[in-house]
mmCIF file with all atom_site columns, C-alpha atoms and ligand atoms in Angstrom:
data_model
loop_
_atom_site.group_PDB
_atom_site.id
_atom_site.type_symbol
_atom_site.label_atom_id
_atom_site.label_alt_id
_atom_site.label_comp_id
_atom_site.label_asym_id
_atom_site.label_entity_id
_atom_site.label_seq_id
_atom_site.pdbx_PDB_ins_code
_atom_site.Cartn_x
_atom_site.Cartn_y
_atom_site.Cartn_z
_atom_site.occupancy
_atom_site.B_iso_or_equiv
_atom_site.pdbx_formal_charge
_atom_site.auth_seq_id
_atom_site.auth_comp_id
_atom_site.auth_asym_id
_atom_site.auth_atom_id
_atom_site.pdbx_PDB_model_num
ATOM   1   C CA  . MET T 1 1   ? 67.231 -14.668 -122.038 1.00 0.00 ? 1   MET T CA  1
ATOM   2   C CA  . SER T 1 2   ? 67.711 -12.960 -118.685 1.00 0.00 ? 2   SER T CA  1
ATOM   3   C CA  . THR T 1 3   ? 68.503 -15.246 -115.750 1.00 0.00 ? 3   THR T CA  1
ATOM   4   C CA  . ALA T 1 4   ? 70.381 -12.886 -113.446 1.00 0.00 ? 4   ALA T CA  1
ATOM   5   C CA  . VAL T 1 5   ? 67.616 -12.045 -110.968 1.00 0.00 ? 5   VAL T CA  1
ATOM   6   C CA  . SER T 1 6   ? 65.674 -14.577 -108.919 1.00 0.00 ? 6   SER T CA  1
ATOM   7   C CA  . PRO T 1 7   ? 62.030 -13.640 -108.310 1.00 0.00 ? 7   PRO T CA  1
ATOM   8   C CA  . GLU T 1 8   ? 60.682 -12.800 -104.873 1.00 0.00 ? 8   GLU T CA  1
ATOM   9   C CA  . SER T 1 9   ? 58.190 -15.398 -103.620 1.00 0.00 ? 9   SER T CA  1
ATOM   10  C CA  . SER T 1 10  ? 54.835 -14.680 -105.304 1.00 0.00 ? 10  SER T CA  1
ATOM   11  C CA  . PRO T 1 11  ? 52.619 -12.290 -103.336 1.00 0.00 ? 11  PRO T CA  1
ATOM   12  C CA  . THR T 1 12  ? 49.017 -13.452 -102.989 1.00 0.00 ? 12  THR T CA  1
ATOM   13  C CA  . MET T 1 13  ? 45.604 -11.979 -102.202 1.00 0.00 ? 13  MET T CA  1
ATOM   14  C CA  . GLN T 1 14  ? 43.185 -14.412 -100.525 1.00 0.00 ? 14  GLN T CA  1
ATOM   15  C CA  . GLY T 1 15  ? 45.399 -17.263 -101.707 1.00 0.00 ? 15  GLY T CA  1
ATOM   16  C CA  . LYS T 1 16  ? 45.353 -16.113 -105.331 1.00 0.00 ? 16  LYS T CA  1
ATOM   17  C CA  . PRO T 1 17  ? 48.577 -14.790 -106.948 1.00 0.00 ? 17  PRO T CA  1
ATOM   18  C CA  . LEU T 1 18  ? 48.510 -11.022 -107.445 1.00 0.00 ? 18  LEU T CA  1
ATOM   19  C CA  . SER T 1 19  ? 48.703 -9.757  -111.004 1.00 0.00 ? 19  SER T CA  1
ATOM   20  C CA  . ILE T 1 20  ? 51.489 -7.223  -110.924 1.00 0.00 ? 20  ILE T CA  1
ATOM   21  C CA  . ALA T 1 21  ? 52.479 -4.766  -113.646 1.00 0.00 ? 21  ALA T CA  1
ATOM   22  C CA  . VAL T 1 22  ? 55.443 -2.456  -113.808 1.00 0.00 ? 22  VAL T CA  1
ATOM   23  C CA  . TYR T 1 23  ? 55.096 0.981   -115.343 1.00 0.00 ? 23  TYR T CA  1
ATOM   24  C CA  . PRO T 1 24  ? 58.576 2.277   -116.208 1.00 0.00 ? 24  PRO T CA  1
ATOM   25  C CA  . GLY T 1 25  ? 59.768 5.715   -117.167 1.00 0.00 ? 25  GLY T CA  1
ATOM   26  C CA  . THR T 1 26  ? 62.089 8.570   -116.355 1.00 0.00 ? 26  THR T CA  1
ATOM   27  C CA  . PHE T 1 27  ? 59.214 10.569  -114.805 1.00 0.00 ? 27  PHE T CA  1
ATOM   28  C CA  . ASP T 1 28  ? 61.140 13.842  -114.979 1.00 0.00 ? 28  ASP T CA  1
ATOM   29  C CA  . PRO T 1 29  ? 58.584 14.896  -113.817 1.00 0.00 ? 29  PRO T CA  1
ATOM   30  C CA  . ILE T 1 30  ? 55.428 12.751  -113.616 1.00 0.00 ? 30  ILE T CA  1
ATOM   31  C CA  . THR T 1 31  ? 52.626 14.338  -115.683 1.00 0.00 ? 31  THR T CA  1
ATOM   32  C CA  . ASN T 1 32  ? 48.846 14.002  -115.762 1.00 0.00 ? 32  ASN T CA  1
ATOM   33  C CA  . GLY T 1 33  ? 49.311 11.748  -118.802 1.00 0.00 ? 33  GLY T CA  1
ATOM   34  C CA  . HIS T 1 34  ? 51.314 9.292   -116.693 1.00 0.00 ? 34  HIS T CA  1
ATOM   35  C CA  . VAL T 1 35  ? 48.768 9.505   -113.861 1.00 0.00 ? 35  VAL T CA  1
ATOM   36  C CA  . ASP T 1 36  ? 45.972 8.678   -116.320 1.00 0.00 ? 36  ASP T CA  1
ATOM   37  C CA  . ILE T 1 37  ? 47.830 5.570   -117.556 1.00 0.00 ? 37  ILE T CA  1
ATOM   38  C CA  . ILE T 1 38  ? 48.534 4.406   -113.972 1.00 0.00 ? 38  ILE T CA  1
ATOM   39  C CA  . LYS T 1 39  ? 44.895 4.814   -112.923 1.00 0.00 ? 39  LYS T CA  1
ATOM   40  C CA  . ARG T 1 40  ? 43.744 2.806   -115.928 1.00 0.00 ? 40  ARG T CA  1
ATOM   41  C CA  . ALA T 1 41  ? 46.401 0.126   -115.358 1.00 0.00 ? 41  ALA T CA  1
ATOM   42  C CA  . LEU T 1 42  ? 44.961 -0.282  -111.845 1.00 0.00 ? 42  LEU T CA  1
ATOM   43  C CA  . SER T 1 43  ? 41.702 -1.468  -113.400 1.00 0.00 ? 43  SER T CA  1
ATOM   44  C CA  . LEU T 1 44  ? 43.600 -4.286  -115.147 1.00 0.00 ? 44  LEU T CA  1
ATOM   45  C CA  . PHE T 1 45  ? 46.145 -5.336  -112.509 1.00 0.00 ? 45  PHE T CA  1
ATOM   46  C CA  . ASP T 1 46  ? 46.025 -5.902  -108.731 1.00 0.00 ? 46  ASP T CA  1
ATOM   47  C CA  . LYS T 1 47  ? 49.178 -3.886  -108.222 1.00 0.00 ? 47  LYS T CA  1
ATOM   48  C CA  . VAL T 1 48  ? 51.145 -1.391  -110.299 1.00 0.00 ? 48  VAL T CA  1
ATOM   49  C CA  . ILE T 1 49  ? 54.794 -0.718  -109.535 1.00 0.00 ? 49  ILE T CA  1
ATOM   50  C CA  . ILE T 1 50  ? 55.899 2.612   -110.947 1.00 0.00 ? 50  ILE T CA  1
ATOM   51  C CA  . VAL T 1 51  ? 59.574 2.174   -111.597 1.00 0.00 ? 51  VAL T CA  1
ATOM   52  C CA  . ILE T 1 52  ? 61.954 5.023   -112.270 1.00 0.00 ? 52  ILE T CA  1
ATOM   53  C CA  . ALA T 1 53  ? 64.415 3.477   -114.716 1.00 0.00 ? 53  ALA T CA  1
ATOM   54  C CA  . VAL T 1 54  ? 67.423 4.838   -116.534 1.00 0.00 ? 54  VAL T CA  1
ATOM   55  C CA  . ASN T 1 55  ? 67.153 6.178   -120.063 1.00 0.00 ? 55  ASN T CA  1
ATOM   56  C CA  . ALA T 1 56  ? 70.812 6.563   -121.039 1.00 0.00 ? 56  ALA T CA  1
ATOM   57  C CA  . LEU T 1 57  ? 69.925 9.412   -123.419 1.00 0.00 ? 57  LEU T CA  1
ATOM   58  C CA  . LYS T 1 58  ? 68.483 11.667  -120.703 1.00 0.00 ? 58  LYS T CA  1
ATOM   59  C CA  . THR T 1 59  ? 69.939 13.889  -117.991 1.00 0.00 ? 59  THR T CA  1
ATOM   60  C CA  . PRO T 1 60  ? 67.065 14.430  -115.574 1.00 0.00 ? 60  PRO T CA  1
ATOM   61  C CA  . LEU T 1 61  ? 66.301 17.808  -114.044 1.00 0.00 ? 61  LEU T CA  1
ATOM   62  C CA  . PHE T 1 62  ? 64.935 16.300  -110.814 1.00 0.00 ? 62  PHE T CA  1
ATOM   63  C CA  . THR T 1 63  ? 66.880 13.953  -108.534 1.00 0.00 ? 63  THR T CA  1
ATOM   64  C CA  . ILE T 1 64  ? 65.638 10.397  -108.037 1.00 0.00 ? 64  ILE T CA  1
ATOM   65  C CA  . GLU T 1 65  ? 64.429 11.350  -104.528 1.00 0.00 ? 65  GLU T CA  1
ATOM   66  C CA  . GLU T 1 66  ? 62.485 14.333  -105.887 1.00 0.00 ? 66  GLU T CA  1
ATOM   67  C CA  . ARG T 1 67  ? 60.883 12.182  -108.587 1.00 0.00 ? 67  ARG T CA  1
ATOM   68  C CA  . ILE T 1 68  ? 59.928 9.452   -106.074 1.00 0.00 ? 68  ILE T CA  1
ATOM   69  C CA  . ASP T 1 69  ? 58.411 12.072  -103.796 1.00 0.00 ? 69  ASP T CA  1
ATOM   70  C CA  . MET T 1 70  ? 56.380 13.685  -106.609 1.00 0.00 ? 70  MET T CA  1
ATOM   71  C CA  . ILE T 1 71  ? 55.025 10.279  -107.696 1.00 0.00 ? 71  ILE T CA  1
ATOM   72  C CA  . ASN T 1 72  ? 54.221 9.243   -104.112 1.00 0.00 ? 72  ASN T CA  1
ATOM   73  C CA  . GLN T 1 73  ? 52.234 12.427  -103.592 1.00 0.00 ? 73  GLN T CA  1
ATOM   74  C CA  . CYS T 1 74  ? 49.957 11.434  -106.499 1.00 0.00 ? 74  CYS T CA  1
ATOM   75  C CA  . PHE T 1 75  ? 49.012 8.100   -104.905 1.00 0.00 ? 75  PHE T CA  1
ATOM   76  C CA  . THR T 1 76  ? 49.233 8.702   -101.140 1.00 0.00 ? 76  THR T CA  1
ATOM   77  C CA  . SER T 1 77  ? 46.350 6.523   -99.998  1.00 0.00 ? 77  SER T CA  1
ATOM   78  C CA  . ASN T 1 78  ? 46.573 3.769   -102.613 1.00 0.00 ? 78  ASN T CA  1
ATOM   79  C CA  . ASP T 1 79  ? 48.234 0.616   -101.320 1.00 0.00 ? 79  ASP T CA  1
ATOM   80  C CA  . ARG T 1 80  ? 47.994 -0.982  -104.792 1.00 0.00 ? 80  ARG T CA  1
ATOM   81  C CA  . VAL T 1 81  ? 50.606 1.448   -106.081 1.00 0.00 ? 81  VAL T CA  1
ATOM   82  C CA  . GLU T 1 82  ? 54.293 1.179   -105.273 1.00 0.00 ? 82  GLU T CA  1
ATOM   83  C CA  . VAL T 1 83  ? 57.166 3.399   -106.388 1.00 0.00 ? 83  VAL T CA  1
ATOM   84  C CA  . ASP T 1 84  ? 60.633 2.001   -106.923 1.00 0.00 ? 84  ASP T CA  1
ATOM   85  C CA  . THR T 1 85  ? 63.808 2.551   -108.927 1.00 0.00 ? 85  THR T CA  1
ATOM   86  C CA  . THR T 1 86  ? 66.117 0.374   -110.949 1.00 0.00 ? 86  THR T CA  1
ATOM   87  C CA  . ALA T 1 87  ? 69.456 1.078   -112.549 1.00 0.00 ? 87  ALA T CA  1
ATOM   88  C CA  . GLY T 1 88  ? 69.407 -2.196  -114.463 1.00 0.00 ? 88  GLY T CA  1
ATOM   89  C CA  . LEU T 1 89  ? 67.455 -3.945  -117.187 1.00 0.00 ? 89  LEU T CA  1
ATOM   90  C CA  . LEU T 1 90  ? 63.736 -3.428  -116.931 1.00 0.00 ? 90  LEU T CA  1
ATOM   91  C CA  . VAL T 1 91  ? 62.852 -7.073  -117.646 1.00 0.00 ? 91  VAL T CA  1
ATOM   92  C CA  . ASP T 1 92  ? 65.178 -8.225  -114.860 1.00 0.00 ? 92  ASP T CA  1
ATOM   93  C CA  . TYR T 1 93  ? 63.440 -5.836  -112.495 1.00 0.00 ? 93  TYR T CA  1
ATOM   94  C CA  . ALA T 1 94  ? 59.999 -7.047  -113.631 1.00 0.00 ? 94  ALA T CA  1
ATOM   95  C CA  . THR T 1 95  ? 61.029 -10.680 -113.161 1.00 0.00 ? 95  THR T CA  1
ATOM   96  C CA  . SER T 1 96  ? 62.401 -9.983  -109.673 1.00 0.00 ? 96  SER T CA  1
ATOM   97  C CA  . LYS T 1 97  ? 59.002 -8.545  -108.720 1.00 0.00 ? 97  LYS T CA  1
ATOM   98  C CA  . ASN T 1 98  ? 56.991 -11.390 -110.278 1.00 0.00 ? 98  ASN T CA  1
ATOM   99  C CA  . ALA T 1 99  ? 55.370 -8.907  -112.641 1.00 0.00 ? 99  ALA T CA  1
ATOM   100 C CA  . CYS T 1 100 ? 53.490 -10.394 -115.579 1.00 0.00 ? 100 CYS T CA  1
ATOM   101 C CA  . ALA T 1 101 ? 53.424 -7.196  -117.614 1.00 0.00 ? 101 ALA T CA  1
ATOM   102 C CA  . ILE T 1 102 ? 55.156 -3.964  -118.525 1.00 0.00 ? 102 ILE T CA  1
ATOM   103 C CA  . VAL T 1 103 ? 52.659 -1.166  -119.112 1.00 0.00 ? 103 VAL T CA  1
ATOM   104 C CA  . ARG T 1 104 ? 53.439 1.483   -121.728 1.00 0.00 ? 104 ARG T CA  1
ATOM   105 C CA  . GLY T 1 105 ? 51.346 4.427   -122.804 1.00 0.00 ? 105 GLY T CA  1
ATOM   106 C CA  . LEU T 1 106 ? 51.075 5.109   -126.525 1.00 0.00 ? 106 LEU T CA  1
ATOM   107 C CA  . ARG T 1 107 ? 50.594 8.707   -127.536 1.00 0.00 ? 107 ARG T CA  1
ATOM   108 C CA  . ALA T 1 108 ? 50.750 9.617   -131.217 1.00 0.00 ? 108 ALA T CA  1
ATOM   109 C CA  . VAL T 1 109 ? 51.763 7.354   -134.116 1.00 0.00 ? 109 VAL T CA  1
ATOM   110 C CA  . SER T 1 110 ? 55.283 8.731   -133.680 1.00 0.00 ? 110 SER T CA  1
ATOM   111 C CA  . ASP T 1 111 ? 55.660 6.687   -130.473 1.00 0.00 ? 111 ASP T CA  1
ATOM   112 C CA  . PHE T 1 112 ? 54.964 3.447   -132.260 1.00 0.00 ? 112 PHE T CA  1
ATOM   113 C CA  . ASP T 1 113 ? 58.360 2.621   -133.838 1.00 0.00 ? 113 ASP T CA  1
ATOM   114 C CA  . TYR T 1 114 ? 60.290 3.146   -130.617 1.00 0.00 ? 114 TYR T CA  1
ATOM   115 C CA  . GLU T 1 115 ? 57.716 1.327   -128.501 1.00 0.00 ? 115 GLU T CA  1
ATOM   116 C CA  . PHE T 1 116 ? 57.678 -1.597  -130.918 1.00 0.00 ? 116 PHE T CA  1
ATOM   117 C CA  . GLN T 1 117 ? 61.478 -1.868  -130.735 1.00 0.00 ? 117 GLN T CA  1
ATOM   118 C CA  . LEU T 1 118 ? 61.469 -1.636  -126.952 1.00 0.00 ? 118 LEU T CA  1
ATOM   119 C CA  . ALA T 1 119 ? 58.727 -4.250  -126.574 1.00 0.00 ? 119 ALA T CA  1
ATOM   120 C CA  . LEU T 1 120 ? 60.392 -6.682  -128.986 1.00 0.00 ? 120 LEU T CA  1
ATOM   121 C CA  . MET T 1 121 ? 63.769 -6.298  -127.295 1.00 0.00 ? 121 MET T CA  1
ATOM   122 C CA  . ASN T 1 122 ? 62.218 -6.798  -123.872 1.00 0.00 ? 122 ASN T CA  1
ATOM   123 C CA  . ARG T 1 123 ? 60.429 -9.870  -125.188 1.00 0.00 ? 123 ARG T CA  1
ATOM   124 C CA  . LYS T 1 124 ? 63.665 -11.264 -126.588 1.00 0.00 ? 124 LYS T CA  1
ATOM   125 C CA  . LEU T 1 125 ? 65.319 -10.734 -123.202 1.00 0.00 ? 125 LEU T CA  1
ATOM   126 C CA  . GLN T 1 126 ? 62.479 -12.244 -121.172 1.00 0.00 ? 126 GLN T CA  1
ATOM   127 C CA  . ARG T 1 127 ? 59.522 -14.006 -122.798 1.00 0.00 ? 127 ARG T CA  1
ATOM   128 C CA  . ARG T 1 128 ? 57.512 -14.343 -119.619 1.00 0.00 ? 128 ARG T CA  1
ATOM   129 C CA  . VAL T 1 129 ? 56.862 -10.608 -119.308 1.00 0.00 ? 129 VAL T CA  1
ATOM   130 C CA  . GLU T 1 130 ? 54.315 -9.192  -121.762 1.00 0.00 ? 130 GLU T CA  1
ATOM   131 C CA  . THR T 1 131 ? 54.175 -5.545  -122.815 1.00 0.00 ? 131 THR T CA  1
ATOM   132 C CA  . VAL T 1 132 ? 50.686 -4.056  -122.539 1.00 0.00 ? 132 VAL T CA  1
ATOM   133 C CA  . PHE T 1 133 ? 50.007 -0.818  -124.413 1.00 0.00 ? 133 PHE T CA  1
ATOM   134 C CA  . LEU T 1 134 ? 47.358 1.600   -123.223 1.00 0.00 ? 134 LEU T CA  1
ATOM   135 C CA  . MET T 1 135 ? 46.227 4.493   -125.370 1.00 0.00 ? 135 MET T CA  1
ATOM   136 C CA  . THR T 1 136 ? 47.152 7.754   -123.729 1.00 0.00 ? 136 THR T CA  1
ATOM   137 C CA  . GLY T 1 137 ? 44.101 9.865   -122.921 1.00 0.00 ? 137 GLY T CA  1
ATOM   138 C CA  . PHE T 1 138 ? 43.255 12.301  -125.710 1.00 0.00 ? 138 PHE T CA  1
ATOM   139 C CA  . ARG T 1 139 ? 44.057 15.332  -123.536 1.00 0.00 ? 139 ARG T CA  1
ATOM   140 C CA  . TRP T 1 140 ? 47.613 14.130  -122.953 1.00 0.00 ? 140 TRP T CA  1
ATOM   141 C CA  . ILE T 1 141 ? 48.559 12.992  -126.442 1.00 0.00 ? 141 ILE T CA  1
ATOM   142 C CA  . TYR T 1 142 ? 50.719 16.009  -127.215 1.00 0.00 ? 142 TYR T CA  1
ATOM   143 C CA  . ILE T 1 143 ? 52.452 16.491  -123.883 1.00 0.00 ? 143 ILE T CA  1
ATOM   144 C CA  . SER T 1 144 ? 55.777 15.167  -122.651 1.00 0.00 ? 144 SER T CA  1
ATOM   145 C CA  . SER T 1 145 ? 57.885 15.855  -119.584 1.00 0.00 ? 145 SER T CA  1
ATOM   146 C CA  . SER T 1 146 ? 60.368 17.843  -121.727 1.00 0.00 ? 146 SER T CA  1
ATOM   147 C CA  . ILE T 1 147 ? 57.735 20.088  -123.308 1.00 0.00 ? 147 ILE T CA  1
ATOM   148 C CA  . ILE T 1 148 ? 56.267 20.792  -119.877 1.00 0.00 ? 148 ILE T CA  1
ATOM   149 C CA  . LYS T 1 149 ? 59.719 21.582  -118.416 1.00 0.00 ? 149 LYS T CA  1
ATOM   150 C CA  . ASP T 1 150 ? 60.411 23.901  -121.316 1.00 0.00 ? 150 ASP T CA  1
ATOM   151 C CA  . ALA T 1 151 ? 57.141 25.764  -120.807 1.00 0.00 ? 151 ALA T CA  1
ATOM   152 C CA  . ALA T 1 152 ? 57.761 26.065  -117.056 1.00 0.00 ? 152 ALA T CA  1
ATOM   153 C CA  . ARG T 1 153 ? 61.366 27.186  -117.600 1.00 0.00 ? 153 ARG T CA  1
ATOM   154 C CA  . HIS T 1 154 ? 60.055 30.133  -119.628 1.00 0.00 ? 154 HIS T CA  1
ATOM   155 C CA  . GLY T 1 155 ? 57.374 31.044  -117.111 1.00 0.00 ? 155 GLY T CA  1
ATOM   156 C CA  . GLY T 1 156 ? 54.481 29.293  -118.880 1.00 0.00 ? 156 GLY T CA  1
ATOM   157 C CA  . ASP T 1 157 ? 51.476 28.092  -116.906 1.00 0.00 ? 157 ASP T CA  1
ATOM   158 C CA  . VAL T 1 158 ? 51.535 24.280  -116.695 1.00 0.00 ? 158 VAL T CA  1
ATOM   159 C CA  . SER T 1 159 ? 48.309 23.953  -114.692 1.00 0.00 ? 159 SER T CA  1
ATOM   160 C CA  . GLY T 1 160 ? 46.214 21.075  -115.937 1.00 0.00 ? 160 GLY T CA  1
ATOM   161 C CA  . VAL T 1 161 ? 49.066 19.073  -117.460 1.00 0.00 ? 161 VAL T CA  1
ATOM   162 C CA  . VAL T 1 162 ? 50.815 18.215  -114.199 1.00 0.00 ? 162 VAL T CA  1
ATOM   163 C CA  . PRO T 1 163 ? 49.493 17.729  -110.653 1.00 0.00 ? 163 PRO T CA  1
ATOM   164 C CA  . ALA T 1 164 ? 49.556 20.924  -108.519 1.00 0.00 ? 164 ALA T CA  1
ATOM   165 C CA  . HIS T 1 165 ? 52.537 19.796  -106.396 1.00 0.00 ? 165 HIS T CA  1
ATOM   166 C CA  . VAL T 1 166 ? 54.556 19.098  -109.562 1.00 0.00 ? 166 VAL T CA  1
ATOM   167 C CA  . LYS T 1 167 ? 53.753 22.571  -110.873 1.00 0.00 ? 167 LYS T CA  1
ATOM   168 C CA  . THR T 1 168 ? 55.070 24.006  -107.592 1.00 0.00 ? 168 THR T CA  1
ATOM   169 C CA  . ALA T 1 169 ? 58.232 21.854  -107.827 1.00 0.00 ? 169 ALA T CA  1
ATOM   170 C CA  . LEU T 1 170 ? 58.840 23.111  -111.382 1.00 0.00 ? 170 LEU T CA  1
ATOM   171 C CA  . GLN T 1 171 ? 58.358 26.732  -110.322 1.00 0.00 ? 171 GLN T CA  1
ATOM   172 C CA  . THR T 1 172 ? 60.820 26.207  -107.441 1.00 0.00 ? 172 THR T CA  1
ATOM   173 C CA  . LYS T 1 173 ? 63.416 24.656  -109.787 1.00 0.00 ? 173 LYS T CA  1
ATOM   174 C CA  . PHE T 1 174 ? 63.226 27.489  -112.276 1.00 0.00 ? 174 PHE T CA  1
ATOM   175 C CA  . ASN T 1 175 ? 63.070 30.402  -109.805 1.00 0.00 ? 175 ASN T CA  1
HETATM 176 N N1  . COA R 2 .   ? 51.321 11.069  -121.230 1.00 0.00 ? 201 COA R N1  1
HETATM 177 C C1  . COA R 2 .   ? 52.128 12.094  -121.462 1.00 0.00 ? 201 COA R C1  1
HETATM 178 N N2  . COA R 2 .   ? 53.448 11.963  -121.709 1.00 0.00 ? 201 COA R N2  1
HETATM 179 C C2  . COA R 2 .   ? 53.932 10.723  -121.713 1.00 0.00 ? 201 COA R C2  1
HETATM 180 C C3  . COA R 2 .   ? 53.146 9.600   -121.490 1.00 0.00 ? 201 COA R C3  1
HETATM 181 C C4  . COA R 2 .   ? 51.782 9.810   -121.222 1.00 0.00 ? 201 COA R C4  1
HETATM 182 N N3  . COA R 2 .   ? 50.942 8.815   -121.011 1.00 0.00 ? 201 COA R N3  1
HETATM 183 N N4  . COA R 2 .   ? 53.924 8.507   -121.582 1.00 0.00 ? 201 COA R N4  1
HETATM 184 C C5  . COA R 2 .   ? 55.161 8.928   -121.849 1.00 0.00 ? 201 COA R C5  1
HETATM 185 N N5  . COA R 2 .   ? 55.169 10.271  -121.932 1.00 0.00 ? 201 COA R N5  1
HETATM 186 C C6  . COA R 2 .   ? 56.310 11.118  -122.219 1.00 0.00 ? 201 COA R C6  1
HETATM 187 C C7  . COA R 2 .   ? 57.340 11.064  -121.128 1.00 0.00 ? 201 COA R C7  1
HETATM 188 O O1  . COA R 2 .   ? 57.138 12.093  -120.185 1.00 0.00 ? 201 COA R O1  1
HETATM 189 C C8  . COA R 2 .   ? 58.624 11.250  -121.893 1.00 0.00 ? 201 COA R C8  1
HETATM 190 O O2  . COA R 2 .   ? 58.899 12.623  -122.047 1.00 0.00 ? 201 COA R O2  1
HETATM 191 P P1  . COA R 2 .   ? 60.399 13.138  -122.246 1.00 0.00 ? 201 COA R P1  1
HETATM 192 O O3  . COA R 2 .   ? 60.982 12.362  -123.401 1.00 0.00 ? 201 COA R O3  1
HETATM 193 O O4  . COA R 2 .   ? 60.220 14.549  -122.542 1.00 0.00 ? 201 COA R O4  1
HETATM 194 O O5  . COA R 2 .   ? 61.121 12.838  -120.954 1.00 0.00 ? 201 COA R O5  1
HETATM 195 C C9  . COA R 2 .   ? 58.337 10.685  -123.282 1.00 0.00 ? 201 COA R C9  1
HETATM 196 O O6  . COA R 2 .   ? 56.937 10.583  -123.362 1.00 0.00 ? 201 COA R O6  1
HETATM 197 C C10 . COA R 2 .   ? 58.942 9.352   -123.505 1.00 0.00 ? 201 COA R C10 1
HETATM 198 O O7  . COA R 2 .   ? 58.526 8.494   -122.458 1.00 0.00 ? 201 COA R O7  1
HETATM 199 P P2  . COA R 2 .   ? 59.119 7.042   -122.341 1.00 0.00 ? 201 COA R P2  1
HETATM 200 O O8  . COA R 2 .   ? 59.162 6.395   -123.665 1.00 0.00 ? 201 COA R O8  1
HETATM 201 O O9  . COA R 2 .   ? 58.404 6.345   -121.236 1.00 0.00 ? 201 COA R O9  1
HETATM 202 O O10 . COA R 2 .   ? 60.641 7.287   -122.016 1.00 0.00 ? 201 COA R O10 1
HETATM 203 P P3  . COA R 2 .   ? 61.277 7.375   -120.649 1.00 0.00 ? 201 COA R P3  1
HETATM 204 O O11 . COA R 2 .   ? 62.616 7.994   -120.787 1.00 0.00 ? 201 COA R O11 1
HETATM 205 O O12 . COA R 2 .   ? 60.357 8.009   -119.690 1.00 0.00 ? 201 COA R O12 1
HETATM 206 O O13 . COA R 2 .   ? 61.460 5.816   -120.248 1.00 0.00 ? 201 COA R O13 1
HETATM 207 C C11 . COA R 2 .   ? 62.680 3.730   -120.111 1.00 0.00 ? 201 COA R C11 1
HETATM 208 C C12 . COA R 2 .   ? 62.309 4.930   -121.000 1.00 0.00 ? 201 COA R C12 1
HETATM 209 C C13 . COA R 2 .   ? 63.318 4.228   -118.812 1.00 0.00 ? 201 COA R C13 1
HETATM 210 C C14 . COA R 2 .   ? 61.432 2.953   -119.772 1.00 0.00 ? 201 COA R C14 1
HETATM 211 C C15 . COA R 2 .   ? 63.656 2.824   -120.914 1.00 0.00 ? 201 COA R C15 1
HETATM 212 O O14 . COA R 2 .   ? 64.793 3.581   -121.281 1.00 0.00 ? 201 COA R O14 1
HETATM 213 C C16 . COA R 2 .   ? 64.092 1.618   -120.099 1.00 0.00 ? 201 COA R C16 1
HETATM 214 O O15 . COA R 2 .   ? 63.382 0.623   -120.066 1.00 0.00 ? 201 COA R O15 1
HETATM 215 N N6  . COA R 2 .   ? 65.268 1.702   -119.429 1.00 0.00 ? 201 COA R N6  1
HETATM 216 C C17 . COA R 2 .   ? 65.752 0.625   -118.574 1.00 0.00 ? 201 COA R C17 1
HETATM 217 C C18 . COA R 2 .   ? 66.964 -0.075  -119.216 1.00 0.00 ? 201 COA R C18 1
HETATM 218 C C19 . COA R 2 .   ? 66.510 -1.148  -120.156 1.00 0.00 ? 201 COA R C19 1
HETATM 219 O O16 . COA R 2 .   ? 65.898 -2.131  -119.787 1.00 0.00 ? 201 COA R O16 1
HETATM 220 N N7  . COA R 2 .   ? 66.872 -0.963  -121.425 1.00 0.00 ? 201 COA R N7  1
HETATM 221 C C20 . COA R 2 .   ? 66.589 -1.912  -122.478 1.00 0.00 ? 201 COA R C20 1
HETATM 222 C C21 . COA R 2 .   ? 65.285 -1.649  -123.097 1.00 0.00 ? 201 COA R C21 1
HETATM 223 S S1  . COA R 2 .   ? 65.022 -2.813  -124.386 1.00 0.00 ? 201 COA R S1  1
#
């Protein structure tokens, strides 16, 4: 069980503890599928912290600063959304923020095995943080950041699957 990080004092709203969720990912880049999950998570939790975490198997195209900026631009006037990064264990990060849940989006059945493993491992590491799965919106089931990058790299039009500023950032990267 993780004990390394001590939680911040619990934030409250009108004297009531806030329900906080973390939504982790590489976000290289953020897509409309991610945005859909975040918006829906906001109907379940008082605050959602989008946390750019490290997936050791990936070498991101965008820097951390670029990814933070692209995410921030999606939620400019929403003070219930925060963007942060962690280089450590996700459950330690969640505990340090007093989060009660980790939100994950499930796409096709193919996601299930990996997500199940991840959730069980996170639960073994820290029982107090639950994993909450949201079904990815139908329109986003077959997209991923990699597929979108690949399309953009070859000059494909990625309108509709990423926010407009992300499309521009992709075009700039590949020009
Ligand atoms: N709509 C569209 N696409 C989506 C999506 C959605 N709702 N949700 C996820 N995707 C895509 C992502 O863009 C990503 O695409 P890519 O593989 O082409 O980059 C793919 O689905 C996989 O997403 P995800 O499973 O969230 O992987 P990730 O690399 O973004 O995030 C971490 C994995 C960072 C959360 C995980 O490695 C982690 O927790 N790291 C921290 C270290 C740690 O605690 N490790 C122990 C875990 S037990």
